[in-house]
Amino acid sequence: MKMRREEFSIYQEERLLKILDQLKTRTQLSNADICELLDISRDTARRDIIKLVEEGAAIRTHGGIALPFFKEEIKAYKERAAAASAQKLEIARTANAYIGKGEVIFMDVSTTVRELCAQIGEKITVYTHSLDNSEVLAGNTDVELHLLGGKFNYDNRFFYNESQAEQLSEIYFDKAFLGAAAIMEDGIYFANREDALVKKLVAGRAGKVFVLTDSQKFNLTASFRGMEFSDIDLLITDESPPEHLLPVLRESGIELIRTAGEE
């Protein structure tokens, strides 16, 4: 029986909380410790470690993780994780309403876009360079799935090689649904240079470009710009962006959709 994406997220949260409980008493865990504790594969353990580090609940060590310097962050992890999951799910539900039958769509590397992939109910064609998206979509027979190949980036879980540029230049996407590592004053930024290049190429080959992001990304920074605001048609987020960004978004002609229902 195929597990729904919401169920997968719940099971991951349960694993993460078990890891944190062990960290409180042992302060440090290796990858092997986590595999043994939860009876999971090294790939699953690696994903859980990345999630904990991204959320600030743990820090990386050589071969594992340890408690962060500020232990109060651990106490709030469960509440933050639940809230973040709900926000991403609502953003994905909002975005899903824009998908039409027969469209050719690009799905980005993003936990929110991954939630969107789990909700697709139309017969469409999807291109992606995300391993996680492909795992979700592989069980959906309504989707004609194309996984862009190349060298696998283990930390960010996407494939890339230089020939992707040539392949993408031959495709016109009806819509592209993209994520963000950070939203800064001059555009959308990402943690990886090759990944940022993919966004730039796709944004120039799509009829409509959607950026799906939770409001936390307005408070973060990243190293590589993938898109300018002029590249974006719709920004779907849970809360209003900071005041200083609103004029820039309006001037760029971006339609702002807030799932929290703010005026």
PDB file of C-alpha atoms in Angstrom:
ATOM      1  CA  MET A   1       0.000   0.000   0.000  1.00  0.00           C
ATOM      2  CA  LYS A   2       1.478   3.353  -1.036  1.00  0.00           C
ATOM      3  CA  MET A   3       2.166   5.726   1.858  1.00  0.00           C
ATOM      4  CA  ARG A   4       0.794   9.244   1.456  1.00  0.00           C
ATOM      5  CA  ARG A   5       3.298  12.107   1.701  1.00  0.00           C
ATOM      6  CA  GLU A   6       1.588  13.453   4.854  1.00  0.00           C
ATOM      7  CA  GLU A   7       2.066  10.076   6.510  1.00  0.00           C
ATOM      8  CA  PHE A   8       5.714  10.002   5.468  1.00  0.00           C
ATOM      9  CA  SER A   9       6.252  13.428   7.071  1.00  0.00           C
ATOM     10  CA  ILE A  10       4.672  12.247  10.309  1.00  0.00           C
ATOM     11  CA  TYR A  11       6.902   9.149  10.425  1.00  0.00           C
ATOM     12  CA  GLN A  12       9.982  11.280   9.797  1.00  0.00           C
ATOM     13  CA  GLU A  13       9.022  13.632  12.646  1.00  0.00           C
ATOM     14  CA  GLU A  14       8.623  10.644  14.958  1.00  0.00           C
ATOM     15  CA  ARG A  15      12.139   9.477  14.024  1.00  0.00           C
ATOM     16  CA  LEU A  16      13.596  12.925  14.567  1.00  0.00           C
ATOM     17  CA  LEU A  17      12.063  13.213  18.010  1.00  0.00           C
ATOM     18  CA  LYS A  18      13.527   9.822  18.975  1.00  0.00           C
ATOM     19  CA  ILE A  19      16.948  10.993  17.813  1.00  0.00           C
ATOM     20  CA  LEU A  20      16.621  14.179  19.859  1.00  0.00           C
ATOM     21  CA  ASP A  21      15.608  12.210  22.951  1.00  0.00           C
ATOM     22  CA  GLN A  22      18.845  10.214  22.615  1.00  0.00           C
ATOM     23  CA  LEU A  23      20.889  13.369  22.058  1.00  0.00           C
ATOM     24  CA  LYS A  24      19.632  14.806  25.335  1.00  0.00           C
ATOM     25  CA  THR A  25      21.336  11.989  27.244  1.00  0.00           C
ATOM     26  CA  ARG A  26      24.276  11.148  24.982  1.00  0.00           C
ATOM     27  CA  THR A  27      24.981  14.631  23.470  1.00  0.00           C
ATOM     28  CA  GLN A  28      26.422  13.032  20.310  1.00  0.00           C
ATOM     29  CA  LEU A  29      25.358  10.273  17.883  1.00  0.00           C
ATOM     30  CA  SER A  30      27.103   8.721  14.914  1.00  0.00           C
ATOM     31  CA  ASN A  31      25.363   7.755  11.669  1.00  0.00           C
ATOM     32  CA  ALA A  32      25.703   4.109  12.730  1.00  0.00           C
ATOM     33  CA  ASP A  33      24.125   4.879  16.112  1.00  0.00           C
ATOM     34  CA  ILE A  34      21.076   6.384  14.396  1.00  0.00           C
ATOM     35  CA  CYS A  35      20.731   3.456  11.986  1.00  0.00           C
ATOM     36  CA  GLU A  36      20.827   1.006  14.888  1.00  0.00           C
ATOM     37  CA  LEU A  37      18.520   3.063  17.100  1.00  0.00           C
ATOM     38  CA  LEU A  38      15.758   3.369  14.507  1.00  0.00           C
ATOM     39  CA  ASP A  39      16.493   0.310  12.341  1.00  0.00           C
ATOM     40  CA  ILE A  40      16.769   2.458   9.231  1.00  0.00           C
ATOM     41  CA  SER A  41      19.102   2.641   6.230  1.00  0.00           C
ATOM     42  CA  ARG A  42      22.083   4.976   6.020  1.00  0.00           C
ATOM     43  CA  ASP A  43      20.281   7.038   3.344  1.00  0.00           C
ATOM     44  CA  THR A  44      17.283   7.535   5.641  1.00  0.00           C
ATOM     45  CA  ALA A  45      19.590   8.411   8.537  1.00  0.00           C
ATOM     46  CA  ARG A  46      21.392  10.919   6.311  1.00  0.00           C
ATOM     47  CA  ARG A  47      18.073  12.598   5.383  1.00  0.00           C
ATOM     48  CA  ASP A  48      17.066  12.795   9.046  1.00  0.00           C
ATOM     49  CA  ILE A  49      20.426  14.316   9.975  1.00  0.00           C
ATOM     50  CA  ILE A  50      20.106  16.934   7.225  1.00  0.00           C
ATOM     51  CA  LYS A  51      16.604  17.810   8.450  1.00  0.00           C
ATOM     52  CA  LEU A  52      17.741  18.234  12.071  1.00  0.00           C
ATOM     53  CA  VAL A  53      20.675  20.411  11.029  1.00  0.00           C
ATOM     54  CA  GLU A  54      18.480  22.543   8.735  1.00  0.00           C
ATOM     55  CA  GLU A  55      16.037  23.115  11.600  1.00  0.00           C
ATOM     56  CA  GLY A  56      18.830  24.115  13.979  1.00  0.00           C
ATOM     57  CA  ALA A  57      18.083  21.258  16.373  1.00  0.00           C
ATOM     58  CA  ALA A  58      21.529  19.673  15.945  1.00  0.00           C
ATOM     59  CA  ILE A  59      24.965  20.403  14.527  1.00  0.00           C
ATOM     60  CA  ARG A  60      27.081  18.240  12.255  1.00  0.00           C
ATOM     61  CA  THR A  61      30.091  16.372  13.571  1.00  0.00           C
ATOM     62  CA  HIS A  62      32.512  14.072  11.790  1.00  0.00           C
ATOM     63  CA  GLY A  63      30.339  11.033  11.097  1.00  0.00           C
ATOM     64  CA  GLY A  64      27.225  12.161  12.912  1.00  0.00           C
ATOM     65  CA  ILE A  65      25.489  14.931  14.885  1.00  0.00           C
ATOM     66  CA  ALA A  66      25.637  16.573  18.306  1.00  0.00           C
ATOM     67  CA  LEU A  67      23.623  18.933  20.448  1.00  0.00           C
ATOM     68  CA  PRO A  68      23.647  22.587  19.348  1.00  0.00           C
ATOM     69  CA  PHE A  69      25.101  25.177  21.652  1.00  0.00           C
ATOM     70  CA  PHE A  70      21.648  26.549  22.459  1.00  0.00           C
ATOM     71  CA  LYS A  71      19.686  23.670  23.935  1.00  0.00           C
ATOM     72  CA  GLU A  72      16.459  25.685  24.158  1.00  0.00           C
ATOM     73  CA  GLU A  73      16.170  25.215  20.390  1.00  0.00           C
ATOM     74  CA  ILE A  74      15.644  21.495  20.969  1.00  0.00           C
ATOM     75  CA  LYS A  75      12.755  22.124  23.349  1.00  0.00           C
ATOM     76  CA  ALA A  76      10.861  24.012  20.662  1.00  0.00           C
ATOM     77  CA  TYR A  77      11.713  21.619  17.817  1.00  0.00           C
ATOM     78  CA  LYS A  78       8.488  19.625  17.928  1.00  0.00           C
ATOM     79  CA  GLU A  79       6.343  22.762  17.766  1.00  0.00           C
ATOM     80  CA  ARG A  80       8.443  24.275  14.962  1.00  0.00           C
ATOM     81  CA  ALA A  81       8.478  21.071  12.937  1.00  0.00           C
ATOM     82  CA  ALA A  82       4.711  20.639  13.187  1.00  0.00           C
ATOM     83  CA  ALA A  83       4.093  24.275  12.248  1.00  0.00           C
ATOM     84  CA  ALA A  84       6.537  24.164   9.330  1.00  0.00           C
ATOM     85  CA  SER A  85       4.967  20.966   7.974  1.00  0.00           C
ATOM     86  CA  ALA A  86       1.488  22.499   8.134  1.00  0.00           C
ATOM     87  CA  GLN A  87       2.680  25.668   6.397  1.00  0.00           C
ATOM     88  CA  LYS A  88       4.352  23.763   3.573  1.00  0.00           C
ATOM     89  CA  LEU A  89       1.326  21.534   3.112  1.00  0.00           C
ATOM     90  CA  GLU A  90      -1.005  24.538   2.806  1.00  0.00           C
ATOM     91  CA  ILE A  91       1.333  26.274   0.354  1.00  0.00           C
ATOM     92  CA  ALA A  92       1.430  23.077  -1.724  1.00  0.00           C
ATOM     93  CA  ARG A  93      -2.367  22.770  -1.683  1.00  0.00           C
ATOM     94  CA  THR A  94      -2.681  26.348  -2.911  1.00  0.00           C
ATOM     95  CA  ALA A  95      -0.161  25.735  -5.704  1.00  0.00           C
ATOM     96  CA  ASN A  96      -1.876  22.508  -6.776  1.00  0.00           C
ATOM     97  CA  ALA A  97      -4.951  24.486  -7.837  1.00  0.00           C
ATOM     98  CA  TYR A  98      -2.869  26.076 -10.612  1.00  0.00           C
ATOM     99  CA  ILE A  99      -1.939  22.779 -12.283  1.00  0.00           C
ATOM    100  CA  GLY A 100      -3.959  21.987 -15.398  1.00  0.00           C
ATOM    101  CA  LYS A 101      -4.489  18.773 -17.339  1.00  0.00           C
ATOM    102  CA  GLY A 102      -1.965  18.068 -20.071  1.00  0.00           C
ATOM    103  CA  GLU A 103       0.576  20.652 -18.947  1.00  0.00           C
ATOM    104  CA  VAL A 104       4.347  20.242 -19.076  1.00  0.00           C
ATOM    105  CA  ILE A 105       5.718  21.269 -15.698  1.00  0.00           C
ATOM    106  CA  PHE A 106       9.077  21.592 -13.962  1.00  0.00           C
ATOM    107  CA  MET A 107       9.201  20.608 -10.281  1.00  0.00           C
ATOM    108  CA  ASP A 108      12.134  21.953  -8.285  1.00  0.00           C
ATOM    109  CA  VAL A 109      14.247  20.535  -5.462  1.00  0.00           C
ATOM    110  CA  SER A 110      12.303  21.747  -2.417  1.00  0.00           C
ATOM    111  CA  THR A 111      10.505  20.184   0.532  1.00  0.00           C
ATOM    112  CA  THR A 112       7.446  22.323  -0.252  1.00  0.00           C
ATOM    113  CA  VAL A 113       7.499  21.352  -3.933  1.00  0.00           C
ATOM    114  CA  ARG A 114       7.839  17.726  -2.824  1.00  0.00           C
ATOM    115  CA  GLU A 115       4.570  18.182  -0.907  1.00  0.00           C
ATOM    116  CA  LEU A 116       3.030  19.532  -4.120  1.00  0.00           C
ATOM    117  CA  CYS A 117       4.202  16.457  -6.060  1.00  0.00           C
ATOM    118  CA  ALA A 118       2.302  14.256  -3.587  1.00  0.00           C
ATOM    119  CA  GLN A 119      -0.959  16.052  -4.378  1.00  0.00           C
ATOM    120  CA  ILE A 120      -0.992  15.990  -8.176  1.00  0.00           C
ATOM    121  CA  GLY A 121      -4.208  14.519  -9.524  1.00  0.00           C
ATOM    122  CA  GLU A 122      -4.083  15.651 -13.155  1.00  0.00           C
ATOM    123  CA  LYS A 123      -2.546  13.900 -16.159  1.00  0.00           C
ATOM    124  CA  ILE A 124       0.581  15.978 -16.719  1.00  0.00           C
ATOM    125  CA  THR A 125       4.222  15.715 -17.759  1.00  0.00           C
ATOM    126  CA  VAL A 126       6.810  16.517 -15.081  1.00  0.00           C
ATOM    127  CA  TYR A 127      10.520  17.198 -15.430  1.00  0.00           C
ATOM    128  CA  THR A 128      12.637  17.327 -12.288  1.00  0.00           C
ATOM    129  CA  HIS A 129      16.239  16.977 -11.118  1.00  0.00           C
ATOM    130  CA  SER A 130      15.108  16.033  -7.591  1.00  0.00           C
ATOM    131  CA  LEU A 131      15.478  12.482  -6.326  1.00  0.00           C
ATOM    132  CA  ASP A 132      12.777  13.024  -3.691  1.00  0.00           C
ATOM    133  CA  ASN A 133      10.273  14.351  -6.242  1.00  0.00           C
ATOM    134  CA  SER A 134      10.897  11.368  -8.485  1.00  0.00           C
ATOM    135  CA  GLU A 135      10.328   8.955  -5.583  1.00  0.00           C
ATOM    136  CA  VAL A 136       6.979  10.601  -4.832  1.00  0.00           C
ATOM    137  CA  LEU A 137       5.860  10.774  -8.468  1.00  0.00           C
ATOM    138  CA  ALA A 138       6.992   7.258  -9.391  1.00  0.00           C
ATOM    139  CA  GLY A 139       3.782   5.859  -7.917  1.00  0.00           C
ATOM    140  CA  ASN A 140       1.488   8.271  -9.780  1.00  0.00           C
ATOM    141  CA  THR A 141       0.515   6.714 -13.124  1.00  0.00           C
ATOM    142  CA  ASP A 142      -1.159   9.969 -14.209  1.00  0.00           C
ATOM    143  CA  VAL A 143       2.245  11.642 -14.371  1.00  0.00           C
ATOM    144  CA  GLU A 144       4.678  11.177 -17.240  1.00  0.00           C
ATOM    145  CA  LEU A 145       7.884  11.571 -15.275  1.00  0.00           C
ATOM    146  CA  HIS A 146      11.255  12.686 -16.657  1.00  0.00           C
ATOM    147  CA  LEU A 147      14.201  12.696 -14.229  1.00  0.00           C
ATOM    148  CA  LEU A 148      17.100  14.870 -15.370  1.00  0.00           C
ATOM    149  CA  GLY A 149      20.319  12.973 -14.850  1.00  0.00           C
ATOM    150  CA  GLY A 150      23.879  13.714 -13.881  1.00  0.00           C
ATOM    151  CA  LYS A 151      26.056  13.559 -10.796  1.00  0.00           C
ATOM    152  CA  PHE A 152      24.086  13.207  -7.568  1.00  0.00           C
ATOM    153  CA  ASN A 153      24.476  15.913  -4.920  1.00  0.00           C
ATOM    154  CA  TYR A 154      24.060  13.996  -1.650  1.00  0.00           C
ATOM    155  CA  ASP A 155      23.494  16.992   0.608  1.00  0.00           C
ATOM    156  CA  ASN A 156      20.797  18.671  -1.490  1.00  0.00           C
ATOM    157  CA  ARG A 157      19.537  15.506  -3.226  1.00  0.00           C
ATOM    158  CA  PHE A 158      19.534  16.610  -6.859  1.00  0.00           C
ATOM    159  CA  PHE A 159      21.219  15.532 -10.096  1.00  0.00           C
ATOM    160  CA  TYR A 160      23.279  17.859 -12.245  1.00  0.00           C
ATOM    161  CA  ASN A 161      25.612  17.850 -15.214  1.00  0.00           C
ATOM    162  CA  GLU A 162      26.479  20.398 -17.875  1.00  0.00           C
ATOM    163  CA  SER A 163      24.348  18.687 -20.510  1.00  0.00           C
ATOM    164  CA  GLN A 164      21.219  19.615 -18.538  1.00  0.00           C
ATOM    165  CA  ALA A 165      21.472  23.139 -19.961  1.00  0.00           C
ATOM    166  CA  GLU A 166      21.198  21.779 -23.495  1.00  0.00           C
ATOM    167  CA  GLN A 167      18.277  19.532 -22.552  1.00  0.00           C
ATOM    168  CA  LEU A 168      16.399  22.318 -20.755  1.00  0.00           C
ATOM    169  CA  SER A 169      16.918  24.705 -23.689  1.00  0.00           C
ATOM    170  CA  GLU A 170      14.834  22.350 -25.859  1.00  0.00           C
ATOM    171  CA  ILE A 171      11.816  22.260 -23.514  1.00  0.00           C
ATOM    172  CA  TYR A 172       9.076  24.838 -23.017  1.00  0.00           C
ATOM    173  CA  PHE A 173       7.373  24.460 -19.647  1.00  0.00           C
ATOM    174  CA  ASP A 174       3.807  25.614 -19.180  1.00  0.00           C
ATOM    175  CA  LYS A 175       4.640  26.200 -15.525  1.00  0.00           C
ATOM    176  CA  ALA A 176       7.614  25.875 -13.191  1.00  0.00           C
ATOM    177  CA  PHE A 177       7.241  25.420  -9.441  1.00  0.00           C
ATOM    178  CA  LEU A 178      10.432  26.458  -7.697  1.00  0.00           C
ATOM    179  CA  GLY A 179      11.574  26.677  -4.091  1.00  0.00           C
ATOM    180  CA  ALA A 180      13.996  29.049  -2.346  1.00  0.00           C
ATOM    181  CA  ALA A 181      16.795  28.812   0.178  1.00  0.00           C
ATOM    182  CA  ALA A 182      16.575  32.544   0.876  1.00  0.00           C
ATOM    183  CA  ILE A 183      14.681  35.557  -0.444  1.00  0.00           C
ATOM    184  CA  MET A 184      16.916  38.611  -0.396  1.00  0.00           C
ATOM    185  CA  GLU A 185      16.563  42.178  -1.639  1.00  0.00           C
ATOM    186  CA  ASP A 186      17.686  41.412  -5.182  1.00  0.00           C
ATOM    187  CA  GLY A 187      16.153  38.012  -5.826  1.00  0.00           C
ATOM    188  CA  ILE A 188      15.887  34.340  -4.920  1.00  0.00           C
ATOM    189  CA  TYR A 189      19.016  32.627  -3.613  1.00  0.00           C
ATOM    190  CA  PHE A 190      20.129  29.014  -3.245  1.00  0.00           C
ATOM    191  CA  ALA A 191      22.828  27.121  -1.368  1.00  0.00           C
ATOM    192  CA  ASN A 192      24.399  25.443  -4.398  1.00  0.00           C
ATOM    193  CA  ARG A 193      25.761  27.085  -7.554  1.00  0.00           C
ATOM    194  CA  GLU A 194      24.757  24.290  -9.933  1.00  0.00           C
ATOM    195  CA  ASP A 195      21.265  24.185  -8.474  1.00  0.00           C
ATOM    196  CA  ALA A 196      20.919  27.960  -8.848  1.00  0.00           C
ATOM    197  CA  LEU A 197      21.899  27.619 -12.522  1.00  0.00           C
ATOM    198  CA  VAL A 198      19.098  25.086 -13.085  1.00  0.00           C
ATOM    199  CA  LYS A 199      16.527  27.557 -11.646  1.00  0.00           C
ATOM    200  CA  LYS A 200      17.831  30.344 -13.863  1.00  0.00           C
ATOM    201  CA  LEU A 201      17.535  28.185 -16.987  1.00  0.00           C
ATOM    202  CA  VAL A 202      14.067  26.891 -16.096  1.00  0.00           C
ATOM    203  CA  ALA A 203      12.720  30.351 -15.218  1.00  0.00           C
ATOM    204  CA  GLY A 204      13.634  31.512 -18.721  1.00  0.00           C
ATOM    205  CA  ARG A 205      11.842  28.554 -20.326  1.00  0.00           C
ATOM    206  CA  ALA A 206       8.492  28.654 -18.481  1.00  0.00           C
ATOM    207  CA  GLY A 207       5.222  30.372 -19.293  1.00  0.00           C
ATOM    208  CA  LYS A 208       4.548  30.992 -15.597  1.00  0.00           C
ATOM    209  CA  VAL A 209       7.040  30.774 -12.757  1.00  0.00           C
ATOM    210  CA  PHE A 210       5.795  30.005  -9.239  1.00  0.00           C
ATOM    211  CA  VAL A 211       7.988  30.323  -6.160  1.00  0.00           C
ATOM    212  CA  LEU A 212       6.754  28.308  -3.166  1.00  0.00           C
ATOM    213  CA  THR A 213       8.317  29.256   0.148  1.00  0.00           C
ATOM    214  CA  ASP A 214       7.537  29.542   3.828  1.00  0.00           C
ATOM    215  CA  SER A 215       8.040  32.968   5.416  1.00  0.00           C
ATOM    216  CA  GLN A 216      11.190  31.870   7.283  1.00  0.00           C
ATOM    217  CA  LYS A 217      13.111  32.170   4.010  1.00  0.00           C
ATOM    218  CA  PHE A 218      12.688  35.979   4.139  1.00  0.00           C
ATOM    219  CA  ASN A 219      14.995  35.992   7.178  1.00  0.00           C
ATOM    220  CA  LEU A 220      17.760  33.801   5.729  1.00  0.00           C
ATOM    221  CA  THR A 221      20.731  34.312   3.427  1.00  0.00           C
ATOM    222  CA  ALA A 222      22.295  32.038   0.807  1.00  0.00           C
ATOM    223  CA  SER A 223      25.223  32.334  -1.576  1.00  0.00           C
ATOM    224  CA  PHE A 224      23.967  31.890  -5.148  1.00  0.00           C
ATOM    225  CA  ARG A 225      21.235  33.875  -6.903  1.00  0.00           C
ATOM    226  CA  GLY A 226      19.069  31.774  -9.182  1.00  0.00           C
ATOM    227  CA  MET A 227      16.344  34.278 -10.077  1.00  0.00           C
ATOM    228  CA  GLU A 228      15.662  37.964 -10.099  1.00  0.00           C
ATOM    229  CA  PHE A 229      12.212  39.104  -9.013  1.00  0.00           C
ATOM    230  CA  SER A 230      11.394  39.948 -12.636  1.00  0.00           C
ATOM    231  CA  ASP A 231      11.647  36.223 -13.437  1.00  0.00           C
ATOM    232  CA  ILE A 232       8.725  35.355 -11.117  1.00  0.00           C
ATOM    233  CA  ASP A 233       4.988  35.462 -11.823  1.00  0.00           C
ATOM    234  CA  LEU A 234       3.506  34.184  -8.543  1.00  0.00           C
ATOM    235  CA  LEU A 235       4.933  33.959  -5.025  1.00  0.00           C
ATOM    236  CA  ILE A 236       3.015  31.635  -2.707  1.00  0.00           C
ATOM    237  CA  THR A 237       3.948  31.899   0.968  1.00  0.00           C
ATOM    238  CA  ASP A 238       2.298  31.557   4.371  1.00  0.00           C
ATOM    239  CA  GLU A 239       2.748  35.107   5.657  1.00  0.00           C
ATOM    240  CA  SER A 240       3.356  38.562   4.267  1.00  0.00           C
ATOM    241  CA  PRO A 241       6.952  39.367   3.235  1.00  0.00           C
ATOM    242  CA  PRO A 242       8.854  42.088   5.126  1.00  0.00           C
ATOM    243  CA  GLU A 243       7.699  45.631   4.378  1.00  0.00           C
ATOM    244  CA  HIS A 244      10.874  46.585   2.542  1.00  0.00           C
ATOM    245  CA  LEU A 245      10.290  43.827  -0.048  1.00  0.00           C
ATOM    246  CA  LEU A 246       6.657  44.618  -0.846  1.00  0.00           C
ATOM    247  CA  PRO A 247       7.365  47.571  -3.204  1.00  0.00           C
ATOM    248  CA  VAL A 248       9.969  45.486  -5.078  1.00  0.00           C
ATOM    249  CA  LEU A 249       7.490  42.630  -5.524  1.00  0.00           C
ATOM    250  CA  ARG A 250       4.794  45.018  -6.782  1.00  0.00           C
ATOM    251  CA  GLU A 251       7.176  46.752  -9.207  1.00  0.00           C
ATOM    252  CA  SER A 252       8.216  43.358 -10.579  1.00  0.00           C
ATOM    253  CA  GLY A 253       4.570  42.461 -11.277  1.00  0.00           C
ATOM    254  CA  ILE A 254       4.583  39.462  -8.926  1.00  0.00           C
ATOM    255  CA  GLU A 255       1.224  38.163  -7.741  1.00  0.00           C
ATOM    256  CA  LEU A 256       1.552  37.540  -4.011  1.00  0.00           C
ATOM    257  CA  ILE A 257      -0.582  34.773  -2.494  1.00  0.00           C
ATOM    258  CA  ARG A 258      -0.541  34.345   1.287  1.00  0.00           C
ATOM    259  CA  THR A 259      -2.026  31.092   2.578  1.00  0.00           C
ATOM    260  CA  ALA A 260      -2.465  32.591   6.066  1.00  0.00           C
ATOM    261  CA  GLY A 261      -5.210  34.774   4.581  1.00  0.00           C
ATOM    262  CA  GLU A 262      -3.735  38.150   5.441  1.00  0.00           C
ATOM    263  CA  GLU A 263      -5.166  41.257   3.880  1.00  0.00           C
TER     264      GLU A 263
END
